[in-house]
Short mmCIF file of C-alpha atoms and ligand atoms in Angstrom, two decimals:
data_model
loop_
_atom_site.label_atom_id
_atom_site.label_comp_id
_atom_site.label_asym_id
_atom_site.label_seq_id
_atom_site.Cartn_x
_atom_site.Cartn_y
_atom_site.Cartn_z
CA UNK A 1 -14.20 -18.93 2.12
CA UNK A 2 -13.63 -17.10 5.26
CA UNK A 3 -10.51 -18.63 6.03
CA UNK A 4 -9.20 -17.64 2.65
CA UNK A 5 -10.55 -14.11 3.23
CA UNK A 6 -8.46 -13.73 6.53
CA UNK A 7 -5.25 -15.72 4.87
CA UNK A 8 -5.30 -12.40 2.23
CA UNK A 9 -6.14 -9.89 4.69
CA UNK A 10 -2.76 -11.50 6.58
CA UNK A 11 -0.89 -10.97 3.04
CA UNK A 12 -2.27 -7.80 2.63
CA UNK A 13 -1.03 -6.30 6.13
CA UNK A 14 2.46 -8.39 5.07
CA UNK A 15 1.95 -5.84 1.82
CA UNK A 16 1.80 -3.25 4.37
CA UNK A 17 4.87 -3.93 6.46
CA UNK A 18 7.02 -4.08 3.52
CA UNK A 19 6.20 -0.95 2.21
CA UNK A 20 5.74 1.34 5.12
CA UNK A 21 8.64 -0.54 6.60
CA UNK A 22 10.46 0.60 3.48
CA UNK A 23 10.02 4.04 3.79
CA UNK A 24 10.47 3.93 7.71
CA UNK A 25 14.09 2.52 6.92
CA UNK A 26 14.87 5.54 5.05
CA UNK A 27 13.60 8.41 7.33
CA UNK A 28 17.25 9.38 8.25
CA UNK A 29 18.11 9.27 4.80
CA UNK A 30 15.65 11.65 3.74
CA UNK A 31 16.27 14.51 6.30
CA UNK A 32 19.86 14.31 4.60
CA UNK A 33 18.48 14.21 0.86
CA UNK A 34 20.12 10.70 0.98
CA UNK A 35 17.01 8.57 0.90
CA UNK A 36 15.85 6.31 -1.91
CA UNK A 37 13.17 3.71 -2.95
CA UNK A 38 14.56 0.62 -1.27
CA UNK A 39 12.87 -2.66 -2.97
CA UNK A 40 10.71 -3.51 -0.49
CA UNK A 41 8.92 -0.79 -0.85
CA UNK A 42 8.22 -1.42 -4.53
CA UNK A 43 7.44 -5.26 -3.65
CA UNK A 44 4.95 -4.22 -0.83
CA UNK A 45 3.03 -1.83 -3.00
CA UNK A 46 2.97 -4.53 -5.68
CA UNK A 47 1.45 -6.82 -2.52
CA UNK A 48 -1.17 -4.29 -1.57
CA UNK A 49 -2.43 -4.37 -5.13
CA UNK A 50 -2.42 -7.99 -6.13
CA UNK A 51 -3.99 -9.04 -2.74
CA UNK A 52 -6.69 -6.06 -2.62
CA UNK A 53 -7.92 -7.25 -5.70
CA UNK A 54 -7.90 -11.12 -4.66
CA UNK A 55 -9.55 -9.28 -1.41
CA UNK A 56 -12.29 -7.75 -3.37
CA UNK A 57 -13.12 -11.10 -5.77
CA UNK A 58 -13.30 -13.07 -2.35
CA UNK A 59 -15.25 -10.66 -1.13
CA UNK A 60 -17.86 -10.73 -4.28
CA UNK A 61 -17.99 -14.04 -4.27
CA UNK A 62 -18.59 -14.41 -0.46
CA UNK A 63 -21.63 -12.06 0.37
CA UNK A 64 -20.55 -8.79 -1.80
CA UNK A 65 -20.66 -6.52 1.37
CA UNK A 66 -18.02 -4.24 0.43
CA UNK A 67 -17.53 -0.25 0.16
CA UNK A 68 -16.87 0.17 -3.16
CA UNK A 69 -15.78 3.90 -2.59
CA UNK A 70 -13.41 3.38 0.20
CA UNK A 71 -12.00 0.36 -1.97
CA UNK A 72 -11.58 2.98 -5.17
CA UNK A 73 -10.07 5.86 -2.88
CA UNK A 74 -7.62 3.15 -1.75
CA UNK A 75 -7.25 2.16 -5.47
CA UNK A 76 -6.61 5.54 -6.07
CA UNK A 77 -3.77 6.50 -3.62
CA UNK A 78 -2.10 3.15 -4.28
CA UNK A 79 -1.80 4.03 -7.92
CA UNK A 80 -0.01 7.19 -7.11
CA UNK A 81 2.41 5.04 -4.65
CA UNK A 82 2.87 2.44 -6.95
CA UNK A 83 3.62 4.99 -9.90
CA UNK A 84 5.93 7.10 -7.67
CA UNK A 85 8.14 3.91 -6.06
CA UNK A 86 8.11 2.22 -9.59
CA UNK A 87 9.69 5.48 -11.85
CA UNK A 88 12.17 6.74 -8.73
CA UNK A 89 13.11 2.53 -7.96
CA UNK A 90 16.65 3.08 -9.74
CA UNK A 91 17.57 6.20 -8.30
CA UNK A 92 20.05 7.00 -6.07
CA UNK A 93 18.58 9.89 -4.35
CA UNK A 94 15.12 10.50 -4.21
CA UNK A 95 13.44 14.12 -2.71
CA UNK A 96 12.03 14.05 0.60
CA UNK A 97 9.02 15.33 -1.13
CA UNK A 98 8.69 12.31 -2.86
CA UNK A 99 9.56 9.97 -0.60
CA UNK A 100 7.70 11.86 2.06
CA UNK A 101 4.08 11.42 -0.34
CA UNK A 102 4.66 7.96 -0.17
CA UNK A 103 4.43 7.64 3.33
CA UNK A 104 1.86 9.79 3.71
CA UNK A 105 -0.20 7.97 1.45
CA UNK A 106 0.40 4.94 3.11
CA UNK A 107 -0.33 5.76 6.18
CA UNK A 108 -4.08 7.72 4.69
CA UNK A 109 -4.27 4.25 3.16
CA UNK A 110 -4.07 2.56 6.07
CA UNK A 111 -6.38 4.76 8.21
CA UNK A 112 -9.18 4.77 5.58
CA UNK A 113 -8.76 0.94 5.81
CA UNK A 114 -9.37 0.78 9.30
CA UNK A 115 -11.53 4.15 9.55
CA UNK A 116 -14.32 4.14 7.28
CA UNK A 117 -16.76 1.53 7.57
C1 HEM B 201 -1.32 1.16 0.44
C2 HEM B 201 -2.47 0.63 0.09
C3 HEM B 201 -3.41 -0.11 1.03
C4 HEM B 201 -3.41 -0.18 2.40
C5 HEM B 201 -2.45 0.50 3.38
C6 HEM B 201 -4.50 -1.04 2.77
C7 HEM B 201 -4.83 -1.36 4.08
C8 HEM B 201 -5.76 -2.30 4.47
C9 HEM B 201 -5.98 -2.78 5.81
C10 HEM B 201 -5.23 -2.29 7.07
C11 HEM B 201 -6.96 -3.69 5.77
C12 HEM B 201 -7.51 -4.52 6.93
C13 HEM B 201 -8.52 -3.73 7.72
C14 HEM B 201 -9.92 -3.95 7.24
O1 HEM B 201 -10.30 -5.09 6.94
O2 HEM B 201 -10.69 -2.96 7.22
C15 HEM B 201 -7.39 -3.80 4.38
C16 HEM B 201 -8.41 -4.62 3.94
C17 HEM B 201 -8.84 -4.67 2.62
N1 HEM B 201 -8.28 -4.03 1.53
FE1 HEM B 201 -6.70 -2.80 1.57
N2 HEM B 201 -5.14 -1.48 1.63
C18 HEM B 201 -4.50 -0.94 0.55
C19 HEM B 201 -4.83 -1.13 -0.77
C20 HEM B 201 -5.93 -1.84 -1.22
C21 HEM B 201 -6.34 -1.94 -2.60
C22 HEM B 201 -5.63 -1.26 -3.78
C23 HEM B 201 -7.47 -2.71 -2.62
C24 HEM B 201 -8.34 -3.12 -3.76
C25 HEM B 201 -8.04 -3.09 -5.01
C26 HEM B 201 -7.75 -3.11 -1.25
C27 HEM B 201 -8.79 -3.91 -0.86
C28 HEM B 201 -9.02 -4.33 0.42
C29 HEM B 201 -10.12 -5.21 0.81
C30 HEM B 201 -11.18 -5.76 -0.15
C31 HEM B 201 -10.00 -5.43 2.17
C32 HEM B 201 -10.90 -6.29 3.08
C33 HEM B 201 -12.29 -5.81 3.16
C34 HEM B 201 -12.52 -4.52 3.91
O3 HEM B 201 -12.31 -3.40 3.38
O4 HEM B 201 -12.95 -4.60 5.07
N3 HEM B 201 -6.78 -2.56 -0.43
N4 HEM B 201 -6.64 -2.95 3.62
#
């Protein structure tokens, strides 16, 4: 079970790379007004969310030692990525604003991942 638990943790951080390696690609972009939702972005948030909740069954099923708060926060943000990328996915320009809170949220994702115990 362990080994499974550390095989979706690896496809989680893949999750990661996709999407904040999405919105890195488009950093330029965005200081022009040029940037948009590039598909990996949309494919790692859709990552994040199908392998946190394999993450949290494992988990259960192992010895149920999880933080269900941090896990709901992280819920929460990834919702608000994953509504963002999904509407603005066809566009051809997307605000900095926007684009911007989807970094931002990736990266508070990632730091209350590795932050709060
Ligand atoms: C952009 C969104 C997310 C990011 C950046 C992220 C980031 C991370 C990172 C870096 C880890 C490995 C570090 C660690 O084990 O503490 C991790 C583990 C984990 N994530 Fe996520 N995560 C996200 C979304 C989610 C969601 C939506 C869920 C659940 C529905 C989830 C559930 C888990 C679980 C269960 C673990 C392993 C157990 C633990 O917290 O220690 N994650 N996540």
């Amino acid at each position: 079970m362990d080994v499974l638990i550390h095989v979706f943790v690896g496809l989680h951080i893949i999750g990661i790379g996709a999407l904040l390696g999405g919105f890195l690609t488009q950093m330029k972009a965005m200081r022009a007004g040029a940037a948009r939702m590039v598909p990996a972005m949309l494919h790692g948030a859709l990552t994040m969310l199908v392998t946190g909740v394999a993450l949290v069954g494992l988990n259960q099923a192992n010895d149920g030692s999880l933080n269900n708060t941090k896990i709901a926060v992280k819920m929460a943000l990834l919702i608000v990525i994953l509504g963002l990328v999904y509407v603005k996915r066809d566009d051809e320009r997307v605000s900095p604003g926007v684009l911007g809170t989807v970094g931002l949220l990736t990266c508070a994702n990632i730091f209350i991942a590795v932050l709060w115990v």
